[in-house]
PDB file of C-alpha atoms in Angstrom:
ATOM      1  CA  UNK A   1       0.000   0.000   0.000  1.00 48.00           C
ATOM      2  CA  UNK A   2       1.398   3.385  -0.750  1.00 53.00           C
ATOM      3  CA  UNK A   3       1.420   6.548  -2.737  1.00 58.00           C
ATOM      4  CA  UNK A   4       3.970   8.234  -4.981  1.00 59.00           C
ATOM      5  CA  UNK A   5       6.621   6.743  -7.242  1.00 60.00           C
ATOM      6  CA  UNK A   6       8.699   3.795  -6.089  1.00 59.00           C
ATOM      7  CA  UNK A   7      12.452   4.479  -6.164  1.00 58.00           C
ATOM      8  CA  UNK A   8      14.758   2.371  -8.320  1.00 61.00           C
ATOM      9  CA  UNK A   9      16.703   0.999  -5.322  1.00 66.00           C
ATOM     10  CA  UNK A  10      14.826  -0.657  -2.489  1.00 68.00           C
ATOM     11  CA  UNK A  11      16.031   0.023   1.061  1.00 73.00           C
ATOM     12  CA  UNK A  12      15.572  -3.503   2.434  1.00 75.00           C
ATOM     13  CA  UNK A  13      18.415  -5.988   2.234  1.00 72.00           C
ATOM     14  CA  UNK A  14      18.421  -9.515   3.572  1.00 73.00           C
ATOM     15  CA  UNK A  15      15.527 -11.519   4.955  1.00 77.00           C
ATOM     16  CA  UNK A  16      12.441  -9.692   6.149  1.00 80.00           C
ATOM     17  CA  UNK A  17       8.849 -10.368   7.147  1.00 79.00           C
ATOM     18  CA  UNK A  18       6.497 -10.425   4.144  1.00 80.00           C
ATOM     19  CA  UNK A  19       4.417  -7.447   5.346  1.00 88.00           C
ATOM     20  CA  UNK A  20       5.245  -3.999   3.961  1.00 89.00           C
ATOM     21  CA  UNK A  21       3.340  -0.744   4.449  1.00 93.00           C
ATOM     22  CA  UNK A  22       4.128   2.421   2.516  1.00 92.00           C
ATOM     23  CA  UNK A  23       2.827   5.878   3.353  1.00 94.00           C
ATOM     24  CA  UNK A  24       4.288   9.085   1.933  1.00 93.00           C
ATOM     25  CA  UNK A  25       8.072   9.041   2.358  1.00 91.00           C
ATOM     26  CA  UNK A  26       7.992   6.058   4.739  1.00 93.00           C
ATOM     27  CA  UNK A  27       8.344   2.343   4.094  1.00 92.00           C
ATOM     28  CA  UNK A  28       7.496   0.166   7.118  1.00 95.00           C
ATOM     29  CA  UNK A  29       8.692  -3.438   7.385  1.00 93.00           C
ATOM     30  CA  UNK A  30       9.699  -6.023  10.009  1.00 92.00           C
ATOM     31  CA  UNK A  31      13.172  -7.526  10.031  1.00 89.00           C
ATOM     32  CA  UNK A  32      15.890  -8.767  12.337  1.00 83.00           C
ATOM     33  CA  UNK A  33      18.937  -6.507  12.482  1.00 66.00           C
ATOM     34  CA  UNK A  34      22.584  -6.654  13.619  1.00 68.00           C
ATOM     35  CA  UNK A  35      21.778  -5.707  17.222  1.00 70.00           C
ATOM     36  CA  UNK A  36      18.667  -7.924  17.537  1.00 62.00           C
ATOM     37  CA  UNK A  37      19.276 -10.915  15.231  1.00 63.00           C
ATOM     38  CA  UNK A  38      16.985 -13.389  16.975  1.00 69.00           C
ATOM     39  CA  UNK A  39      13.865 -11.192  16.981  1.00 82.00           C
ATOM     40  CA  UNK A  40      11.975  -9.377  14.249  1.00 89.00           C
ATOM     41  CA  UNK A  41      11.381  -5.692  14.895  1.00 92.00           C
ATOM     42  CA  UNK A  42       9.421  -2.975  13.130  1.00 94.00           C
ATOM     43  CA  UNK A  43      11.567  -0.761  10.896  1.00 93.00           C
ATOM     44  CA  UNK A  44      10.763   2.471   9.058  1.00 94.00           C
ATOM     45  CA  UNK A  45      12.825   3.620   6.100  1.00 92.00           C
ATOM     46  CA  UNK A  46      12.559   7.282   5.067  1.00 92.00           C
ATOM     47  CA  UNK A  47      12.999   7.778   1.309  1.00 88.00           C
ATOM     48  CA  UNK A  48      13.796  11.472   1.739  1.00 89.00           C
ATOM     49  CA  UNK A  49      16.646  11.033   4.239  1.00 89.00           C
ATOM     50  CA  UNK A  50      17.740   7.496   3.306  1.00 88.00           C
ATOM     51  CA  UNK A  51      17.699   6.516   7.008  1.00 90.00           C
ATOM     52  CA  UNK A  52      16.109   3.496   8.669  1.00 90.00           C
ATOM     53  CA  UNK A  53      14.734   3.678  12.200  1.00 93.00           C
ATOM     54  CA  UNK A  54      14.397   0.474  14.240  1.00 92.00           C
ATOM     55  CA  UNK A  55      11.530   0.407  16.766  1.00 95.00           C
ATOM     56  CA  UNK A  56      13.250  -1.648  19.446  1.00 92.00           C
ATOM     57  CA  UNK A  57      10.802  -0.435  22.152  1.00 94.00           C
ATOM     58  CA  UNK A  58       7.838  -1.970  20.291  1.00 94.00           C
ATOM     59  CA  UNK A  59       7.266  -5.699  21.004  1.00 90.00           C
ATOM     60  CA  UNK A  60       8.703  -8.019  18.324  1.00 90.00           C
ATOM     61  CA  UNK A  61       6.618  -8.868  15.273  1.00 90.00           C
ATOM     62  CA  UNK A  62       6.024 -12.623  15.499  1.00 82.00           C
ATOM     63  CA  UNK A  63       4.296 -13.296  12.177  1.00 81.00           C
ATOM     64  CA  UNK A  64       2.812 -10.399  10.259  1.00 90.00           C
ATOM     65  CA  UNK A  65       1.506  -6.938  10.993  1.00 95.00           C
ATOM     66  CA  UNK A  66      -0.858  -4.435   9.431  1.00 96.00           C
ATOM     67  CA  UNK A  67      -0.796  -0.657   9.540  1.00 97.00           C
ATOM     68  CA  UNK A  68      -3.089   2.240   8.786  1.00 97.00           C
ATOM     69  CA  UNK A  69      -2.690   6.005   8.851  1.00 96.00           C
ATOM     70  CA  UNK A  70      -5.707   7.732  10.369  1.00 95.00           C
ATOM     71  CA  UNK A  71      -6.213  11.238  11.754  1.00 94.00           C
ATOM     72  CA  UNK A  72      -2.486  12.002  11.602  1.00 95.00           C
ATOM     73  CA  UNK A  73      -1.426   8.840  13.464  1.00 97.00           C
ATOM     74  CA  UNK A  74       0.053   5.494  12.509  1.00 97.00           C
ATOM     75  CA  UNK A  75      -1.863   2.502  13.867  1.00 98.00           C
ATOM     76  CA  UNK A  76      -0.150  -0.867  14.176  1.00 97.00           C
ATOM     77  CA  UNK A  77      -1.849  -4.225  14.724  1.00 96.00           C
ATOM     78  CA  UNK A  78      -0.011  -7.466  15.478  1.00 93.00           C
ATOM     79  CA  UNK A  79      -0.990 -10.719  17.131  1.00 90.00           C
ATOM     80  CA  UNK A  80      -0.553  -8.863  20.456  1.00 90.00           C
ATOM     81  CA  UNK A  81      -3.218  -6.219  19.749  1.00 92.00           C
ATOM     82  CA  UNK A  82      -3.688  -2.779  18.214  1.00 96.00           C
ATOM     83  CA  UNK A  83      -2.025   0.473  19.184  1.00 97.00           C
ATOM     84  CA  UNK A  84      -0.793   3.888  18.078  1.00 98.00           C
ATOM     85  CA  UNK A  85       2.869   4.523  17.322  1.00 98.00           C
ATOM     86  CA  UNK A  86       3.976   7.448  19.470  1.00 97.00           C
ATOM     87  CA  UNK A  87       7.593   8.451  19.030  1.00 96.00           C
ATOM     88  CA  UNK A  88       9.647   5.274  19.364  1.00 97.00           C
ATOM     89  CA  UNK A  89       6.979   3.316  21.278  1.00 97.00           C
ATOM     90  CA  UNK A  90       3.522   1.785  20.917  1.00 97.00           C
ATOM     91  CA  UNK A  91       0.578   2.895  23.027  1.00 97.00           C
ATOM     92  CA  UNK A  92      -1.710  -0.156  23.208  1.00 95.00           C
ATOM     93  CA  UNK A  93      -5.402   0.539  22.650  1.00 96.00           C
ATOM     94  CA  UNK A  94      -6.628  -3.044  22.400  1.00 93.00           C
ATOM     95  CA  UNK A  95      -5.012  -6.053  24.032  1.00 88.00           C
ATOM     96  CA  UNK A  96      -6.484  -9.502  23.329  1.00 80.00           C
ATOM     97  CA  UNK A  97      -8.289 -11.038  26.250  1.00 72.00           C
ATOM     98  CA  UNK A  98      -9.535 -14.512  26.936  1.00 62.00           C
ATOM     99  CA  UNK A  99      -7.937 -17.917  26.937  1.00 60.00           C
ATOM    100  CA  UNK A 100      -5.143 -17.105  24.487  1.00 58.00           C
ATOM    101  CA  UNK A 101      -2.353 -14.611  25.033  1.00 58.00           C
ATOM    102  CA  UNK A 102      -2.695 -13.255  21.516  1.00 61.00           C
ATOM    103  CA  UNK A 103      -4.931 -13.044  18.479  1.00 76.00           C
ATOM    104  CA  UNK A 104      -4.395 -14.400  14.986  1.00 86.00           C
ATOM    105  CA  UNK A 105      -1.754 -12.556  12.974  1.00 88.00           C
ATOM    106  CA  UNK A 106      -3.364  -9.800  10.885  1.00 94.00           C
ATOM    107  CA  UNK A 107      -3.347  -9.777   7.099  1.00 94.00           C
ATOM    108  CA  UNK A 108      -4.750  -6.299   6.448  1.00 95.00           C
ATOM    109  CA  UNK A 109      -6.200  -3.217   8.122  1.00 97.00           C
ATOM    110  CA  UNK A 110      -8.536  -0.663   6.555  1.00 97.00           C
ATOM    111  CA  UNK A 111     -10.368   2.478   7.672  1.00 96.00           C
ATOM    112  CA  UNK A 112     -14.085   1.593   7.688  1.00 96.00           C
ATOM    113  CA  UNK A 113     -15.467   4.876   8.997  1.00 94.00           C
ATOM    114  CA  UNK A 114     -14.090   7.813  10.988  1.00 95.00           C
ATOM    115  CA  UNK A 115     -12.301   6.358  14.005  1.00 96.00           C
ATOM    116  CA  UNK A 116     -13.074   2.736  13.065  1.00 96.00           C
ATOM    117  CA  UNK A 117     -10.421   0.363  11.721  1.00 97.00           C
ATOM    118  CA  UNK A 118     -11.208  -3.096  10.361  1.00 97.00           C
ATOM    119  CA  UNK A 119      -8.621  -5.860  10.839  1.00 97.00           C
ATOM    120  CA  UNK A 120      -8.602  -8.996   8.675  1.00 96.00           C
ATOM    121  CA  UNK A 121      -7.175 -12.188  10.183  1.00 94.00           C
ATOM    122  CA  UNK A 122      -7.993 -15.835  10.836  1.00 93.00           C
ATOM    123  CA  UNK A 123     -10.065 -14.582  13.790  1.00 91.00           C
ATOM    124  CA  UNK A 124     -12.399 -12.988  11.200  1.00 94.00           C
ATOM    125  CA  UNK A 125     -12.974  -9.319  10.462  1.00 96.00           C
ATOM    126  CA  UNK A 126     -12.931  -7.261  13.637  1.00 95.00           C
ATOM    127  CA  UNK A 127     -13.832  -3.575  13.767  1.00 96.00           C
ATOM    128  CA  UNK A 128     -11.914  -1.488  16.310  1.00 96.00           C
ATOM    129  CA  UNK A 129     -13.515   1.800  17.341  1.00 97.00           C
ATOM    130  CA  UNK A 130     -10.528   3.866  18.445  1.00 96.00           C
ATOM    131  CA  UNK A 131     -12.735   6.540  20.020  1.00 95.00           C
ATOM    132  CA  UNK A 132     -15.006   4.399  22.202  1.00 96.00           C
ATOM    133  CA  UNK A 133     -12.349   1.647  22.580  1.00 95.00           C
ATOM    134  CA  UNK A 134     -14.895  -1.027  21.660  1.00 95.00           C
ATOM    135  CA  UNK A 135     -14.649  -3.898  19.199  1.00 93.00           C
ATOM    136  CA  UNK A 136     -17.221  -5.601  17.015  1.00 94.00           C
ATOM    137  CA  UNK A 137     -16.737  -8.799  15.033  1.00 94.00           C
ATOM    138  CA  UNK A 138     -18.188  -8.082  11.596  1.00 94.00           C
ATOM    139  CA  UNK A 139     -17.396 -11.518  10.104  1.00 96.00           C
ATOM    140  CA  UNK A 140     -16.538 -14.728  11.950  1.00 94.00           C
ATOM    141  CA  UNK A 141     -15.864 -17.790   9.795  1.00 93.00           C
ATOM    142  CA  UNK A 142     -14.356 -20.522  12.011  1.00 93.00           C
ATOM    143  CA  UNK A 143     -11.754 -22.422   9.990  1.00 92.00           C
ATOM    144  CA  UNK A 144     -11.583 -19.716   7.280  1.00 94.00           C
ATOM    145  CA  UNK A 145      -9.422 -16.592   7.259  1.00 94.00           C
ATOM    146  CA  UNK A 146     -10.225 -13.091   6.081  1.00 96.00           C
ATOM    147  CA  UNK A 147      -7.183 -12.267   3.955  1.00 93.00           C
ATOM    148  CA  UNK A 148      -7.733  -9.046   2.053  1.00 95.00           C
ATOM    149  CA  UNK A 149      -9.385  -5.644   2.347  1.00 97.00           C
ATOM    150  CA  UNK A 150      -9.659  -3.043  -0.399  1.00 96.00           C
ATOM    151  CA  UNK A 151     -11.447   0.288  -0.372  1.00 96.00           C
ATOM    152  CA  UNK A 152     -12.978   1.700  -3.526  1.00 96.00           C
ATOM    153  CA  UNK A 153     -14.958   4.919  -3.064  1.00 95.00           C
ATOM    154  CA  UNK A 154     -17.681   4.077  -0.482  1.00 95.00           C
ATOM    155  CA  UNK A 155     -17.211   0.307  -0.836  1.00 97.00           C
ATOM    156  CA  UNK A 156     -14.919  -2.009   1.106  1.00 97.00           C
ATOM    157  CA  UNK A 157     -14.209  -5.361  -0.525  1.00 97.00           C
ATOM    158  CA  UNK A 158     -13.472  -8.189   1.924  1.00 97.00           C
ATOM    159  CA  UNK A 159     -11.801 -11.379   0.706  1.00 96.00           C
ATOM    160  CA  UNK A 160     -11.828 -14.678   2.549  1.00 96.00           C
ATOM    161  CA  UNK A 161      -9.795 -17.818   2.071  1.00 94.00           C
ATOM    162  CA  UNK A 162     -12.461 -20.394   1.280  1.00 95.00           C
ATOM    163  CA  UNK A 163     -15.773 -18.558   1.843  1.00 95.00           C
ATOM    164  CA  UNK A 164     -15.864 -16.078  -1.022  1.00 95.00           C
ATOM    165  CA  UNK A 165     -15.932 -12.317  -0.784  1.00 96.00           C
ATOM    166  CA  UNK A 166     -18.104  -9.666   0.767  1.00 97.00           C
ATOM    167  CA  UNK A 167     -18.828  -6.009   0.164  1.00 97.00           C
ATOM    168  CA  UNK A 168     -19.418  -3.508   2.971  1.00 96.00           C
ATOM    169  CA  UNK A 169     -20.988  -0.099   2.380  1.00 96.00           C
ATOM    170  CA  UNK A 170     -22.423   2.368   4.884  1.00 92.00           C
ATOM    171  CA  UNK A 171     -22.671  -0.188   7.677  1.00 91.00           C
ATOM    172  CA  UNK A 172     -24.243  -2.931   5.527  1.00 95.00           C
ATOM    173  CA  UNK A 173     -22.468  -6.183   4.708  1.00 96.00           C
ATOM    174  CA  UNK A 174     -23.349  -8.367   1.728  1.00 96.00           C
ATOM    175  CA  UNK A 175     -21.977 -11.810   0.839  1.00 95.00           C
ATOM    176  CA  UNK A 176     -21.408 -11.783  -2.928  1.00 96.00           C
ATOM    177  CA  UNK A 177     -22.539 -14.645  -5.185  1.00 94.00           C
ATOM    178  CA  UNK A 178     -20.061 -17.277  -6.264  1.00 90.00           C
ATOM    179  CA  UNK A 179     -18.831 -17.607  -9.817  1.00 91.00           C
ATOM    180  CA  UNK A 180     -19.730 -20.826 -11.665  1.00 94.00           C
ATOM    181  CA  UNK A 181     -16.223 -22.295 -11.185  1.00 94.00           C
ATOM    182  CA  UNK A 182     -15.972 -21.230  -7.515  1.00 93.00           C
ATOM    183  CA  UNK A 183     -12.691 -19.410  -8.175  1.00 92.00           C
ATOM    184  CA  UNK A 184     -13.822 -16.490  -6.001  1.00 92.00           C
ATOM    185  CA  UNK A 185     -14.058 -18.691  -2.909  1.00 93.00           C
ATOM    186  CA  UNK A 186     -10.358 -17.892  -2.380  1.00 93.00           C
ATOM    187  CA  UNK A 187      -9.995 -14.156  -2.782  1.00 90.00           C
ATOM    188  CA  UNK A 188      -6.336 -13.250  -2.207  1.00 84.00           C
ATOM    189  CA  UNK A 189      -6.577  -9.655  -3.434  1.00 86.00           C
ATOM    190  CA  UNK A 190      -8.722  -7.185  -5.349  1.00 89.00           C
TER     191      UNK A 190
END
């Protein structure tokens, strides 16, 4: 995800986590580094300055992460919850509760409405209201993951891995019909 032209030389060398988020002059990724080889940390490369900042105060990224930029702030979701990046740290807004210590690793995050972020994972599609600090599970498909989110005008397309795709608009969710060959059951991207 990003805006603006992509430079000819990429700033990431070596192995890195498969999640990348681009916003403005920043490229966010997770990677081990010389100081912290055994753990994967969030990094931010600035195209303007050519510098990479390592967020060693933010808990390690265990699998994947998702990010969104909303109301002038960067939001980060991992399997340990959702928070706002403030300086070199993460202020947790939502921490998973219940039997497990964490939630499923996120695949994508999208702004659904002002103050509300939707997170796609194998736990379903969960809406996080950052103002009221409440959550709502929009889609729960036990055994099937929500893998992709894409916004087009007032529509949000939601892709699952095995249960087709959905469209959300103005608070209404609709399961879309299958194609005759059932190719759309596994919607990786839009």
